[in-house]
mmCIF file of C-alpha atoms in Angstrom:
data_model
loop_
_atom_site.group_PDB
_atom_site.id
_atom_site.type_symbol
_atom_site.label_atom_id
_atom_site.label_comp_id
_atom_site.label_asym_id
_atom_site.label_seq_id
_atom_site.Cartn_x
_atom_site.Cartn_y
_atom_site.Cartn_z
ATOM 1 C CA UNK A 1 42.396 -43.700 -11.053
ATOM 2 C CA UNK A 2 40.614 -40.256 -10.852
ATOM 3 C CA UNK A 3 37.656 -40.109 -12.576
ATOM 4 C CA UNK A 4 34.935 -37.376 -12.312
ATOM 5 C CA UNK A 5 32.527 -37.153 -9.554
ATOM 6 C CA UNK A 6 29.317 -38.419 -9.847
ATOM 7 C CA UNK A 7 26.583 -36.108 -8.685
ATOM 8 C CA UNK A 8 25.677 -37.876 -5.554
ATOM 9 C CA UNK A 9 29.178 -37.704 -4.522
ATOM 10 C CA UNK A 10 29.974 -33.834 -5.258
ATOM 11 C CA UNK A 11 26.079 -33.690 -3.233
ATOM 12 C CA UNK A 12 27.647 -35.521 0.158
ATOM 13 C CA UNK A 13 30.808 -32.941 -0.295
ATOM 14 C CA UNK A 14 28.742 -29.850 -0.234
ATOM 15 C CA UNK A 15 27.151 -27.876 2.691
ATOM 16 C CA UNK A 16 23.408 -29.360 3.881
ATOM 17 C CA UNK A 17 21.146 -26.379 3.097
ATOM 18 C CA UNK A 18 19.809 -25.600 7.023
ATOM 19 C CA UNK A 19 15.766 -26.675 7.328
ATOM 20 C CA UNK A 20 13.675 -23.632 7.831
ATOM 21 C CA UNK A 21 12.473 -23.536 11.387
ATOM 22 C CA UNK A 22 8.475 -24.101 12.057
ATOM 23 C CA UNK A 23 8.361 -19.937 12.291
ATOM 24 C CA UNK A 24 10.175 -19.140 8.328
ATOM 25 C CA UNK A 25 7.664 -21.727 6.686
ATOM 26 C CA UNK A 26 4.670 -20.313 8.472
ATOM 27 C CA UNK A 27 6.478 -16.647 7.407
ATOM 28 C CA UNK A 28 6.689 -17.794 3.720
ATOM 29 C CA UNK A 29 3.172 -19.285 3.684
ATOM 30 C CA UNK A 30 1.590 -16.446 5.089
ATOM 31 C CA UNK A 31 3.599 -14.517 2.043
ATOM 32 C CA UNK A 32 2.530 -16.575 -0.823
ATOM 33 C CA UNK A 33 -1.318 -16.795 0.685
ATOM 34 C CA UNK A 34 -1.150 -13.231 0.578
ATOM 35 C CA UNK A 35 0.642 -12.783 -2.809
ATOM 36 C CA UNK A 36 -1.949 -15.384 -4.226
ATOM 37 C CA UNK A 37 -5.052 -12.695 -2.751
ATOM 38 C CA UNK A 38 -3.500 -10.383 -4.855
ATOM 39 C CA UNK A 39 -3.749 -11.949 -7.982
ATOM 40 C CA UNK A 40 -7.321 -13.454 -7.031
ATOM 41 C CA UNK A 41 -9.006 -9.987 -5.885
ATOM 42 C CA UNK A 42 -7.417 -7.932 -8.614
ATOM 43 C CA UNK A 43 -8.862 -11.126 -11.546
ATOM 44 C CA UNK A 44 -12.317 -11.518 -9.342
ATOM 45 C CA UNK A 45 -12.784 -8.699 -6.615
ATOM 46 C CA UNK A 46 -13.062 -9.505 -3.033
ATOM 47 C CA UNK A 47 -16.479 -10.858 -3.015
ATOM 48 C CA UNK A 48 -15.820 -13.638 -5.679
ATOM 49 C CA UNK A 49 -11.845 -14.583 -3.815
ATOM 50 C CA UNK A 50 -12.111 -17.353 -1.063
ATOM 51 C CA UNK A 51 -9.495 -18.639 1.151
ATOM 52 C CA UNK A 52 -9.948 -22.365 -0.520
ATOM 53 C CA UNK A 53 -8.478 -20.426 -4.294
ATOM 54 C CA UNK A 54 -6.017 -18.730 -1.576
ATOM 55 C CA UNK A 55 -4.528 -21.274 -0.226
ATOM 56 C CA UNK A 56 -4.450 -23.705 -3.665
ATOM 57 C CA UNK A 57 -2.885 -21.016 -5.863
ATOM 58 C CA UNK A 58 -0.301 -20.315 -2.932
ATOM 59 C CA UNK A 59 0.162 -23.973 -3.386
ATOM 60 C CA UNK A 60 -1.230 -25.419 0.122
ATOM 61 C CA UNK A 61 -3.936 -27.203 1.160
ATOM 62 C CA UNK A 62 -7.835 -25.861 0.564
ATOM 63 C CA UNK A 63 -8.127 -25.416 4.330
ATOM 64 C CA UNK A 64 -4.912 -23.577 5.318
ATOM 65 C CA UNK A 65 -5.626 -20.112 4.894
ATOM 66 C CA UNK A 66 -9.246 -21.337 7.268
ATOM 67 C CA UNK A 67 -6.772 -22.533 9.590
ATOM 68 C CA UNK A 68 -4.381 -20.061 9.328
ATOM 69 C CA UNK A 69 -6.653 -16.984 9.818
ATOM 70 C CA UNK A 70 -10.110 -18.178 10.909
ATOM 71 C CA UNK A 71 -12.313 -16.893 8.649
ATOM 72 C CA UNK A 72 -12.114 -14.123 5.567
ATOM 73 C CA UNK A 73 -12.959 -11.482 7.079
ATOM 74 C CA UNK A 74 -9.766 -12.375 9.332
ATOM 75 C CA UNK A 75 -7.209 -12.872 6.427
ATOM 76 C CA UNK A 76 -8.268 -9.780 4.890
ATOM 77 C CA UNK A 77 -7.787 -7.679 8.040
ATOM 78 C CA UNK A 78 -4.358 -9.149 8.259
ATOM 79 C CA UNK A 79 -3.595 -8.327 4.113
ATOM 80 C CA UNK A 80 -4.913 -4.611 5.385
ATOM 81 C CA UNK A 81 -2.196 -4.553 7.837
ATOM 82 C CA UNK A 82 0.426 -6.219 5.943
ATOM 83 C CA UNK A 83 0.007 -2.974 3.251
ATOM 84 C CA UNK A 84 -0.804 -0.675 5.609
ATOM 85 C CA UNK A 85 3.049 -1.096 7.165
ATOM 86 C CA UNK A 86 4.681 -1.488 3.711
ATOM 87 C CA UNK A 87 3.055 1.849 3.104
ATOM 88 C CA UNK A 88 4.112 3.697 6.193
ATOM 89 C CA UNK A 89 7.209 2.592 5.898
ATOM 90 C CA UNK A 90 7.220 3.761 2.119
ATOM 91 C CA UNK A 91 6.068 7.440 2.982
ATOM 92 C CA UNK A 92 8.390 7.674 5.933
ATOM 93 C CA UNK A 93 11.332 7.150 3.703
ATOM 94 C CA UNK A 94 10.180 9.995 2.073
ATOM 95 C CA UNK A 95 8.369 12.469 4.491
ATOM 96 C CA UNK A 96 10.125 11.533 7.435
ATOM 97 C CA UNK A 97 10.662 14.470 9.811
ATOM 98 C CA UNK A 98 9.908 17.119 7.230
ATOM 99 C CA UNK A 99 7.471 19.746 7.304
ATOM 100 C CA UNK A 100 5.632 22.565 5.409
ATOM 101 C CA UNK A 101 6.217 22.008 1.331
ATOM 102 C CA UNK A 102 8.823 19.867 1.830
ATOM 103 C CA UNK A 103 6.707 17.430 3.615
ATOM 104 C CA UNK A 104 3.450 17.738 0.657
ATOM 105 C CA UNK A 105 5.602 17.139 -2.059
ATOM 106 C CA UNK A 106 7.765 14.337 0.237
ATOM 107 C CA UNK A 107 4.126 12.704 0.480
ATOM 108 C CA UNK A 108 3.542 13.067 -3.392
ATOM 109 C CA UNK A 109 6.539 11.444 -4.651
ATOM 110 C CA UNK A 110 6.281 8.608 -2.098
ATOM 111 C CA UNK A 111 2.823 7.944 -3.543
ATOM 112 C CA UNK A 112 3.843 8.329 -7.383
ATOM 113 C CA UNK A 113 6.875 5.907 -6.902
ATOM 114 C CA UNK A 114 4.373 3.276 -4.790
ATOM 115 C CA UNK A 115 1.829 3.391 -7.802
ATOM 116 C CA UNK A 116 4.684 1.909 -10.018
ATOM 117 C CA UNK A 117 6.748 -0.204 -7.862
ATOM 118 C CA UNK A 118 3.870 -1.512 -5.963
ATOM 119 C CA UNK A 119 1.384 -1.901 -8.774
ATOM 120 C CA UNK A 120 -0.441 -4.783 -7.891
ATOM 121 C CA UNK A 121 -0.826 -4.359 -4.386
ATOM 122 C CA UNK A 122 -2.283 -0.849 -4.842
ATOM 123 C CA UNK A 123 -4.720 -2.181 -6.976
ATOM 124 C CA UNK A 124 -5.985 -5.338 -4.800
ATOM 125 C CA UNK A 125 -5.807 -3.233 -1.458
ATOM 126 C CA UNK A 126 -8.049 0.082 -3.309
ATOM 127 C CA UNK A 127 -10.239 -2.815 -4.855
ATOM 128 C CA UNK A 128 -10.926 -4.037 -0.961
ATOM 129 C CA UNK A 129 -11.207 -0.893 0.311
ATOM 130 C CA UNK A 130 -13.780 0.367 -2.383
ATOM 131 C CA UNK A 131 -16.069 -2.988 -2.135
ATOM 132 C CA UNK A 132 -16.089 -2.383 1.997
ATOM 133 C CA UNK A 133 -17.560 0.947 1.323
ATOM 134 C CA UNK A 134 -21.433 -0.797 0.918
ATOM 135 C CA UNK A 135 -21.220 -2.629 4.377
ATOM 136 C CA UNK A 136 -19.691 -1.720 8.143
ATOM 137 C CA UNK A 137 -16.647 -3.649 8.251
ATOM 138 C CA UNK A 138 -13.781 -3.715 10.169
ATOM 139 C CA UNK A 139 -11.826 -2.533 7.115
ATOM 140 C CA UNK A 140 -14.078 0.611 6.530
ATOM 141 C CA UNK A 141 -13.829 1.257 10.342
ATOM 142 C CA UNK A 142 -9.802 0.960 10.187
ATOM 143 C CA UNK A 143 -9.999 3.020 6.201
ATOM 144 C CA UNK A 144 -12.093 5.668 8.050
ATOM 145 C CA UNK A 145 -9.524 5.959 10.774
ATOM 146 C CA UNK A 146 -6.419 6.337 7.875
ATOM 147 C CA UNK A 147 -8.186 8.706 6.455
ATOM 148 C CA UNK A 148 -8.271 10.826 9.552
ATOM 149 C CA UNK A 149 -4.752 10.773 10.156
ATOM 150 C CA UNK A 150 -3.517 11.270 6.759
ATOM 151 C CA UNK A 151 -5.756 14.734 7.050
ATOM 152 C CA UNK A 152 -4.303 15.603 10.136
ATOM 153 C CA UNK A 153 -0.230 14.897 9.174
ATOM 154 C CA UNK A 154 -1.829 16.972 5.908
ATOM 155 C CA UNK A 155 -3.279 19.840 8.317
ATOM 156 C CA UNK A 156 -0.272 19.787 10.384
ATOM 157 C CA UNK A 157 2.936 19.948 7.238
ATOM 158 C CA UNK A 158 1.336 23.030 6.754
ATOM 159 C CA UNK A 159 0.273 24.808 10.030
ATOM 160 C CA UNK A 160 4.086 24.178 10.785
ATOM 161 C CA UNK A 161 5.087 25.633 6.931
ATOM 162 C CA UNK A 162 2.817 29.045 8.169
ATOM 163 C CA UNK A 163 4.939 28.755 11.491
ATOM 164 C CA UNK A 164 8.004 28.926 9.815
ATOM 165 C CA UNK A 165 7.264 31.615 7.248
ATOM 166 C CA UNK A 166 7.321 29.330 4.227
ATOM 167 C CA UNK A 167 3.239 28.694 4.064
ATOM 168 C CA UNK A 168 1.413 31.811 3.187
ATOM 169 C CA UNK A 169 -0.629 32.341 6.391
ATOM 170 C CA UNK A 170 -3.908 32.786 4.419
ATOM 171 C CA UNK A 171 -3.919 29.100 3.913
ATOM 172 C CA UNK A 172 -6.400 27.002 5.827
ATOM 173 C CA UNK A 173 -4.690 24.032 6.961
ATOM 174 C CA UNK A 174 -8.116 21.545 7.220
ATOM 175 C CA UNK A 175 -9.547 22.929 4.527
ATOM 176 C CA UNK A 176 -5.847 22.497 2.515
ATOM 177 C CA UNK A 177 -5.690 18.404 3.721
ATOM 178 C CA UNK A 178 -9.280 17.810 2.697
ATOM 179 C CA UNK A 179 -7.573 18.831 -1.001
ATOM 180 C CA UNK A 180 -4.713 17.161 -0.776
ATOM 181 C CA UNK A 181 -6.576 14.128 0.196
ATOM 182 C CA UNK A 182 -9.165 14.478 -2.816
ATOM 183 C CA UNK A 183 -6.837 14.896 -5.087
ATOM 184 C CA UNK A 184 -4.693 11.582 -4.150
ATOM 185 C CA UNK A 185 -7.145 9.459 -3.713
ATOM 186 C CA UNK A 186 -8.547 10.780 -6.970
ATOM 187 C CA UNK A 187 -5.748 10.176 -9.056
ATOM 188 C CA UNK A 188 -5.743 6.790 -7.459
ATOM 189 C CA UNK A 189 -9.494 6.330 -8.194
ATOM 190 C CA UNK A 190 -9.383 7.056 -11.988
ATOM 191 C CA UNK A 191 -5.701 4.914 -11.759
ATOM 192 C CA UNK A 192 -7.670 2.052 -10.822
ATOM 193 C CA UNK A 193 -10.003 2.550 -13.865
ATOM 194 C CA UNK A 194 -8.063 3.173 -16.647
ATOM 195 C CA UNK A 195 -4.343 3.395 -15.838
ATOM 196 C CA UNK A 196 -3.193 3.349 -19.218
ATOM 197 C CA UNK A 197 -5.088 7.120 -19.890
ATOM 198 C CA UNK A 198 -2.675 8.937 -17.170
ATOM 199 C CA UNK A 199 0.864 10.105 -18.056
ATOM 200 C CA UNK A 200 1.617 9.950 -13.857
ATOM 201 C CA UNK A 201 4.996 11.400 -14.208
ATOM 202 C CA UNK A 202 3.159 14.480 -16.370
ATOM 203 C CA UNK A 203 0.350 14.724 -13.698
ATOM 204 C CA UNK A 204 2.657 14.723 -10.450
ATOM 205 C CA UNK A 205 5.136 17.307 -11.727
ATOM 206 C CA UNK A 206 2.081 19.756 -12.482
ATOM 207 C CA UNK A 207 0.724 19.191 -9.090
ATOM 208 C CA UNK A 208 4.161 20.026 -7.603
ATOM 209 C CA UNK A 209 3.929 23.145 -9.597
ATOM 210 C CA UNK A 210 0.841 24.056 -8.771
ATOM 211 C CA UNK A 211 1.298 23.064 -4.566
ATOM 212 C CA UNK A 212 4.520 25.028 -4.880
ATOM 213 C CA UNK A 213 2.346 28.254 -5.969
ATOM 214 C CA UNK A 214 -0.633 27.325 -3.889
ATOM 215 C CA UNK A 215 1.334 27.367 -0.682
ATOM 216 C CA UNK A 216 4.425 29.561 -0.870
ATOM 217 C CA UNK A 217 4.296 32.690 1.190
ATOM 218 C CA UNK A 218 5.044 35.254 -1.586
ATOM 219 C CA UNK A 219 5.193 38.154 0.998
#
């Protein structure tokens, strides 16, 4: 006779898509929870986002991101970390065992490149870090601590750039990461404020120039 399949019998034919196991859906709920935050702290600020508008825009129950994490204070921590490793990895790809100039500008295009392809997390992670500035926090503990090491990685590119002979020796290594450091998180500040007023691609090519001529030992 032939005829053409009806739907529930080309459905029986076909592979039974595999159920994810208890670990993948708490995975992919953590994901969405923390994809919802996002949106919520970059709309309302950190203050105003709470894990009931979490967990119903991620599309769960009011109480899972309480159950999940404990309190806010604990899903924020964990949103710190979860950028904090996208970030490293980020500037690793790009820095990774270089030193001296190399390194600097390795660290400057890894952050130019983040700002656009990681927009929105930028935004609701500087917005966090900004509003834990008025109050000890874990967070401002932990931002405190970042801040030190991204000084010293800073301080160190270029003691091993005057090792080599690349870095003009007259350079002061601390004094050069305190610089580097203002100027990044600079950018990043008046980013957050009015992105729309900064050509980034104009702004990180004239830094290059200018770290190129800053650093490099002439003699």
């Amino acid at each position: 006779m032939g005829g053409l399949m009806t739907t529930v019998e080309k459905q029986a034919l076909e592979p039974a898509t595999p159920r994810r196991t208890q670990a993948e859906r708490t995975a992919l709920s953590d994901k969405r929870m923390f994809e919802a935050a996002i949106q919520l702290i970059i709309e309302h600020g950190t203050e105003r986002t709470t894990l009931k508008e979490i967990g119903e825009l991620a599309g769960y129950s009011r109480g899972l991101a309480h159950s999940r994490f404990g309190s806010k204070e604990g899903f924020l921590n964990k949103l710190f970390v979860r950028f904090d490793g996208r970030w490293k990895a980020h500037l690793t790809s790009y820095v990774g065992g270089k030193t001296g100039i190399e390194a600097v500008l390795g660290a400057l295009h890894a952050l130019r490149d983040f700002l656009t392809a990681e927009a929105s997390y930028m935004r609701a992670m500087y917005i966090l870090w900004y509003e834990s500035l008025g109050h000890d926090s874990k967070i401002r503990n932990k931002l405190a601590d970042h801040h030190r090491i991204y000084r010293e990685d800073a301080a160190r590119w270029v003691r091993l750039g005057i090792e080599d002979g690349e870095i003009d020796p007259a350079i002061n290594p601390e004094q050069f990461s305190v610089q580097f450091n203002a100027f990044i998180f600079g950018l990043i500040y008046q980013w957050l404020v009015n992105a729309e007023a900064l050509d980034l691609h104009a702004v990180f090519s004239d830094y290059e120039i200018t770290i190129k001529r800053l650093l490099s030992n002439q003699g």
